[in-house]
């Protein structure tokens, strides 16, 4: 089991990292400003729960396999980048109000939730982060390394949900305010689409 002191240290370090500007938090903010609070909360939930998959991958060694193979890493990275750019392209085609109500809004939230989970899973840099960050808080002397990883992963999911949830609520209110002005819906949707396409290009950009 993970000691309370290690878990507390992990929680503090994770919280700092969660609020550090990056593609995932920008994605949630973009959804909130462009499509409202429900859409942003759906994106936050999707990104948070997607980390369960990366926790599982790290436990069984799939993340290590992906990050140790340049070809596998590149394939997953390009697939994730293409998917983000596809989502951005879809948002570029949004017209009129970007904050639908009722059944349309619920359907949109479910789609965004699924898209966000898939976008998180298809980002190999998240897999690399889990392999680099989590083992620092695993005490092999206490045994049960897979269980420790599962506890850390679950804690990270909860913290991500809370942190991104705050960002989603704030950005959603900004989006609601902007959507009141005439023609803002189209402009916000186009800007959001460009941002997501930019995130996809950033993910695909070769790095050392």
mmCIF file of C-alpha atoms in Angstrom:
data_model
loop_
_atom_site.group_PDB
_atom_site.id
_atom_site.type_symbol
_atom_site.label_atom_id
_atom_site.label_comp_id
_atom_site.label_asym_id
_atom_site.label_seq_id
_atom_site.Cartn_x
_atom_site.Cartn_y
_atom_site.Cartn_z
ATOM 1 C CA UNK A 1 0.000 0.000 0.000
ATOM 2 C CA UNK A 2 1.022 3.614 -0.528
ATOM 3 C CA UNK A 3 1.909 5.426 2.694
ATOM 4 C CA UNK A 4 -0.131 8.494 3.647
ATOM 5 C CA UNK A 5 2.939 10.727 3.411
ATOM 6 C CA UNK A 6 3.720 9.497 -0.111
ATOM 7 C CA UNK A 7 0.087 9.868 -1.136
ATOM 8 C CA UNK A 8 -0.037 13.426 0.216
ATOM 9 C CA UNK A 9 3.168 14.336 -1.621
ATOM 10 C CA UNK A 10 1.798 12.751 -4.793
ATOM 11 C CA UNK A 11 -1.441 14.721 -4.460
ATOM 12 C CA UNK A 12 0.397 18.039 -4.085
ATOM 13 C CA UNK A 13 2.719 17.350 -7.022
ATOM 14 C CA UNK A 14 -0.187 16.152 -9.179
ATOM 15 C CA UNK A 15 -2.285 19.226 -8.419
ATOM 16 C CA UNK A 16 0.545 21.502 -9.532
ATOM 17 C CA UNK A 17 0.969 19.521 -12.744
ATOM 18 C CA UNK A 18 -2.767 19.404 -13.440
ATOM 19 C CA UNK A 19 -3.020 23.200 -13.409
ATOM 20 C CA UNK A 20 0.151 23.645 -15.470
ATOM 21 C CA UNK A 21 -0.887 24.933 -18.920
ATOM 22 C CA UNK A 22 -0.864 22.103 -21.435
ATOM 23 C CA UNK A 23 -2.874 20.656 -24.341
ATOM 24 C CA UNK A 24 -5.382 18.875 -22.087
ATOM 25 C CA UNK A 25 -6.382 21.864 -19.959
ATOM 26 C CA UNK A 26 -6.424 24.096 -23.062
ATOM 27 C CA UNK A 27 -8.766 21.568 -24.673
ATOM 28 C CA UNK A 28 -11.170 21.782 -21.722
ATOM 29 C CA UNK A 29 -11.029 25.583 -21.702
ATOM 30 C CA UNK A 30 -11.663 25.675 -25.450
ATOM 31 C CA UNK A 31 -14.721 23.452 -25.105
ATOM 32 C CA UNK A 32 -16.055 25.625 -22.283
ATOM 33 C CA UNK A 33 -15.649 28.944 -24.058
ATOM 34 C CA UNK A 34 -16.907 27.601 -27.384
ATOM 35 C CA UNK A 35 -19.658 25.204 -26.320
ATOM 36 C CA UNK A 36 -20.602 25.962 -22.736
ATOM 37 C CA UNK A 37 -20.292 24.546 -19.243
ATOM 38 C CA UNK A 38 -21.816 21.111 -19.939
ATOM 39 C CA UNK A 39 -19.488 20.534 -22.882
ATOM 40 C CA UNK A 40 -16.463 21.544 -20.808
ATOM 41 C CA UNK A 41 -17.491 19.286 -17.913
ATOM 42 C CA UNK A 42 -17.929 16.414 -20.376
ATOM 43 C CA UNK A 43 -14.434 17.078 -21.734
ATOM 44 C CA UNK A 44 -13.010 17.263 -18.196
ATOM 45 C CA UNK A 45 -14.651 13.960 -17.248
ATOM 46 C CA UNK A 46 -13.414 12.304 -20.434
ATOM 47 C CA UNK A 47 -9.832 13.415 -19.942
ATOM 48 C CA UNK A 48 -9.884 12.430 -16.275
ATOM 49 C CA UNK A 49 -11.351 8.953 -16.822
ATOM 50 C CA UNK A 50 -9.061 8.362 -19.785
ATOM 51 C CA UNK A 51 -6.224 8.295 -17.255
ATOM 52 C CA UNK A 52 -7.566 4.980 -15.950
ATOM 53 C CA UNK A 53 -6.565 3.475 -19.290
ATOM 54 C CA UNK A 54 -3.053 4.886 -18.982
ATOM 55 C CA UNK A 55 -2.837 3.547 -15.436
ATOM 56 C CA UNK A 56 -3.748 0.091 -16.734
ATOM 57 C CA UNK A 57 -1.274 0.427 -19.615
ATOM 58 C CA UNK A 58 1.501 1.362 -17.192
ATOM 59 C CA UNK A 59 0.695 -1.581 -14.913
ATOM 60 C CA UNK A 60 0.755 -4.179 -17.698
ATOM 61 C CA UNK A 61 3.725 -2.610 -19.492
ATOM 62 C CA UNK A 62 2.016 -1.404 -22.678
ATOM 63 C CA UNK A 63 3.131 2.167 -22.069
ATOM 64 C CA UNK A 64 6.731 1.022 -21.740
ATOM 65 C CA UNK A 65 6.416 -0.874 -25.018
ATOM 66 C CA UNK A 66 5.013 2.177 -26.831
ATOM 67 C CA UNK A 67 7.578 4.619 -25.463
ATOM 68 C CA UNK A 68 10.500 2.258 -26.104
ATOM 69 C CA UNK A 69 9.557 1.763 -29.758
ATOM 70 C CA UNK A 70 10.035 4.824 -31.946
ATOM 71 C CA UNK A 71 7.720 3.399 -34.605
ATOM 72 C CA UNK A 72 4.903 2.538 -32.183
ATOM 73 C CA UNK A 73 5.238 5.895 -30.448
ATOM 74 C CA UNK A 74 5.095 7.760 -33.777
ATOM 75 C CA UNK A 75 2.055 5.790 -34.984
ATOM 76 C CA UNK A 76 0.073 6.500 -31.819
ATOM 77 C CA UNK A 77 1.190 10.139 -31.805
ATOM 78 C CA UNK A 78 0.161 10.776 -35.406
ATOM 79 C CA UNK A 79 -3.151 9.002 -34.893
ATOM 80 C CA UNK A 80 -3.856 11.160 -31.834
ATOM 81 C CA UNK A 81 -2.817 14.319 -33.685
ATOM 82 C CA UNK A 82 -5.067 13.456 -36.635
ATOM 83 C CA UNK A 83 -7.981 12.848 -34.280
ATOM 84 C CA UNK A 84 -7.542 16.227 -32.554
ATOM 85 C CA UNK A 85 -7.387 17.981 -35.921
ATOM 86 C CA UNK A 86 -10.532 16.130 -37.003
ATOM 87 C CA UNK A 87 -12.362 17.388 -33.905
ATOM 88 C CA UNK A 88 -11.080 20.894 -34.676
ATOM 89 C CA UNK A 89 -12.341 20.643 -38.241
ATOM 90 C CA UNK A 90 -15.765 19.589 -36.980
ATOM 91 C CA UNK A 91 -15.876 22.622 -34.691
ATOM 92 C CA UNK A 92 -14.957 24.933 -37.559
ATOM 93 C CA UNK A 93 -18.223 23.924 -39.199
ATOM 94 C CA UNK A 94 -20.382 24.809 -36.191
ATOM 95 C CA UNK A 95 -22.835 27.597 -36.886
ATOM 96 C CA UNK A 96 -25.031 29.889 -34.793
ATOM 97 C CA UNK A 97 -25.319 29.288 -31.044
ATOM 98 C CA UNK A 98 -22.611 27.077 -29.603
ATOM 99 C CA UNK A 99 -24.401 26.285 -26.342
ATOM 100 C CA UNK A 100 -27.371 24.054 -27.234
ATOM 101 C CA UNK A 101 -29.993 23.218 -24.624
ATOM 102 C CA UNK A 102 -32.160 20.184 -23.922
ATOM 103 C CA UNK A 103 -31.703 16.917 -25.791
ATOM 104 C CA UNK A 104 -29.267 18.461 -28.287
ATOM 105 C CA UNK A 105 -27.010 19.595 -25.456
ATOM 106 C CA UNK A 106 -27.115 16.166 -23.770
ATOM 107 C CA UNK A 107 -26.242 14.426 -27.032
ATOM 108 C CA UNK A 108 -23.393 16.870 -27.624
ATOM 109 C CA UNK A 109 -22.036 16.246 -24.114
ATOM 110 C CA UNK A 110 -22.000 12.478 -24.639
ATOM 111 C CA UNK A 111 -20.132 12.879 -27.924
ATOM 112 C CA UNK A 112 -17.588 15.229 -26.359
ATOM 113 C CA UNK A 113 -17.146 12.833 -23.424
ATOM 114 C CA UNK A 114 -16.291 9.955 -25.775
ATOM 115 C CA UNK A 115 -14.058 12.155 -27.917
ATOM 116 C CA UNK A 116 -12.129 13.349 -24.865
ATOM 117 C CA UNK A 117 -11.512 9.836 -23.554
ATOM 118 C CA UNK A 118 -10.233 8.739 -26.961
ATOM 119 C CA UNK A 119 -8.093 11.865 -27.371
ATOM 120 C CA UNK A 120 -6.477 11.205 -23.989
ATOM 121 C CA UNK A 121 -5.836 7.522 -24.680
ATOM 122 C CA UNK A 122 -4.330 8.295 -28.105
ATOM 123 C CA UNK A 123 -1.791 10.740 -26.657
ATOM 124 C CA UNK A 124 1.476 8.798 -26.130
ATOM 125 C CA UNK A 125 2.927 11.716 -24.181
ATOM 126 C CA UNK A 126 0.447 10.966 -21.403
ATOM 127 C CA UNK A 127 1.722 7.376 -21.360
ATOM 128 C CA UNK A 128 5.270 8.686 -21.095
ATOM 129 C CA UNK A 129 4.223 10.992 -18.250
ATOM 130 C CA UNK A 130 2.728 8.096 -16.292
ATOM 131 C CA UNK A 131 5.916 6.054 -16.693
ATOM 132 C CA UNK A 132 8.141 8.955 -15.642
ATOM 133 C CA UNK A 133 6.037 10.421 -12.820
ATOM 134 C CA UNK A 134 4.215 7.603 -11.041
ATOM 135 C CA UNK A 135 7.190 5.304 -10.208
ATOM 136 C CA UNK A 136 8.708 8.117 -8.128
ATOM 137 C CA UNK A 137 5.920 7.565 -5.600
ATOM 138 C CA UNK A 138 5.953 3.766 -5.616
ATOM 139 C CA UNK A 139 7.724 2.078 -2.708
ATOM 140 C CA UNK A 140 8.822 -1.375 -3.859
ATOM 141 C CA UNK A 141 9.686 -2.233 -0.278
ATOM 142 C CA UNK A 142 6.007 -2.127 0.641
ATOM 143 C CA UNK A 143 5.129 -4.668 -2.074
ATOM 144 C CA UNK A 144 2.043 -4.725 -4.271
ATOM 145 C CA UNK A 145 3.424 -2.419 -6.957
ATOM 146 C CA UNK A 146 0.393 -2.869 -9.288
ATOM 147 C CA UNK A 147 -1.945 -1.995 -6.398
ATOM 148 C CA UNK A 148 0.140 1.071 -5.558
ATOM 149 C CA UNK A 149 -0.008 2.168 -9.197
ATOM 150 C CA UNK A 150 -3.781 1.672 -9.203
ATOM 151 C CA UNK A 151 -4.171 3.791 -6.053
ATOM 152 C CA UNK A 152 -1.980 6.551 -7.521
ATOM 153 C CA UNK A 153 -3.840 6.394 -10.823
ATOM 154 C CA UNK A 154 -7.235 6.614 -9.110
ATOM 155 C CA UNK A 155 -6.039 9.555 -7.020
ATOM 156 C CA UNK A 156 -4.782 11.297 -10.144
ATOM 157 C CA UNK A 157 -8.136 10.743 -11.882
ATOM 158 C CA UNK A 158 -10.044 12.300 -8.955
ATOM 159 C CA UNK A 159 -7.673 15.283 -8.760
ATOM 160 C CA UNK A 160 -7.874 15.787 -12.523
ATOM 161 C CA UNK A 161 -11.649 15.662 -12.401
ATOM 162 C CA UNK A 162 -11.760 18.294 -9.641
ATOM 163 C CA UNK A 163 -9.135 20.558 -11.214
ATOM 164 C CA UNK A 164 -10.480 20.378 -14.737
ATOM 165 C CA UNK A 165 -14.003 20.715 -13.347
ATOM 166 C CA UNK A 166 -13.121 24.130 -11.924
ATOM 167 C CA UNK A 167 -11.613 25.163 -15.254
ATOM 168 C CA UNK A 168 -14.703 23.860 -17.071
ATOM 169 C CA UNK A 169 -17.103 25.862 -14.902
ATOM 170 C CA UNK A 170 -15.132 29.079 -15.271
ATOM 171 C CA UNK A 171 -14.617 28.743 -19.023
ATOM 172 C CA UNK A 172 -18.265 27.755 -19.447
ATOM 173 C CA UNK A 173 -19.412 30.982 -17.832
ATOM 174 C CA UNK A 174 -17.098 32.957 -20.111
ATOM 175 C CA UNK A 175 -18.549 31.138 -23.113
ATOM 176 C CA UNK A 176 -22.123 31.832 -21.983
ATOM 177 C CA UNK A 177 -21.330 35.529 -21.648
ATOM 178 C CA UNK A 178 -19.692 35.704 -25.067
ATOM 179 C CA UNK A 179 -22.508 33.783 -26.741
ATOM 180 C CA UNK A 180 -24.965 36.563 -25.889
ATOM 181 C CA UNK A 181 -23.441 38.891 -28.459
ATOM 182 C CA UNK A 182 -24.630 38.647 -32.047
ATOM 183 C CA UNK A 183 -22.404 36.551 -34.279
ATOM 184 C CA UNK A 184 -20.158 35.474 -31.390
ATOM 185 C CA UNK A 185 -21.127 31.824 -31.833
ATOM 186 C CA UNK A 186 -19.561 31.550 -35.264
ATOM 187 C CA UNK A 187 -16.397 33.387 -34.277
ATOM 188 C CA UNK A 188 -15.903 31.365 -31.099
ATOM 189 C CA UNK A 189 -16.465 28.092 -32.938
ATOM 190 C CA UNK A 190 -13.926 28.995 -35.601
ATOM 191 C CA UNK A 191 -11.369 30.081 -33.004
ATOM 192 C CA UNK A 192 -11.936 26.883 -30.990
ATOM 193 C CA UNK A 193 -11.537 24.748 -34.100
ATOM 194 C CA UNK A 194 -8.255 26.472 -34.965
ATOM 195 C CA UNK A 195 -6.976 25.915 -31.411
ATOM 196 C CA UNK A 196 -7.756 22.188 -31.517
ATOM 197 C CA UNK A 197 -6.125 21.862 -34.935
ATOM 198 C CA UNK A 198 -3.103 23.675 -33.488
ATOM 199 C CA UNK A 199 -2.986 21.214 -30.574
ATOM 200 C CA UNK A 200 -3.055 18.357 -33.066
ATOM 201 C CA UNK A 201 -0.164 19.874 -35.020
ATOM 202 C CA UNK A 202 1.743 20.395 -31.774
ATOM 203 C CA UNK A 203 1.281 16.737 -30.855
ATOM 204 C CA UNK A 204 2.492 15.641 -34.296
ATOM 205 C CA UNK A 205 5.469 17.996 -34.315
ATOM 206 C CA UNK A 206 8.722 16.007 -34.115
ATOM 207 C CA UNK A 207 10.701 16.458 -30.898
ATOM 208 C CA UNK A 208 13.966 15.160 -29.577
#
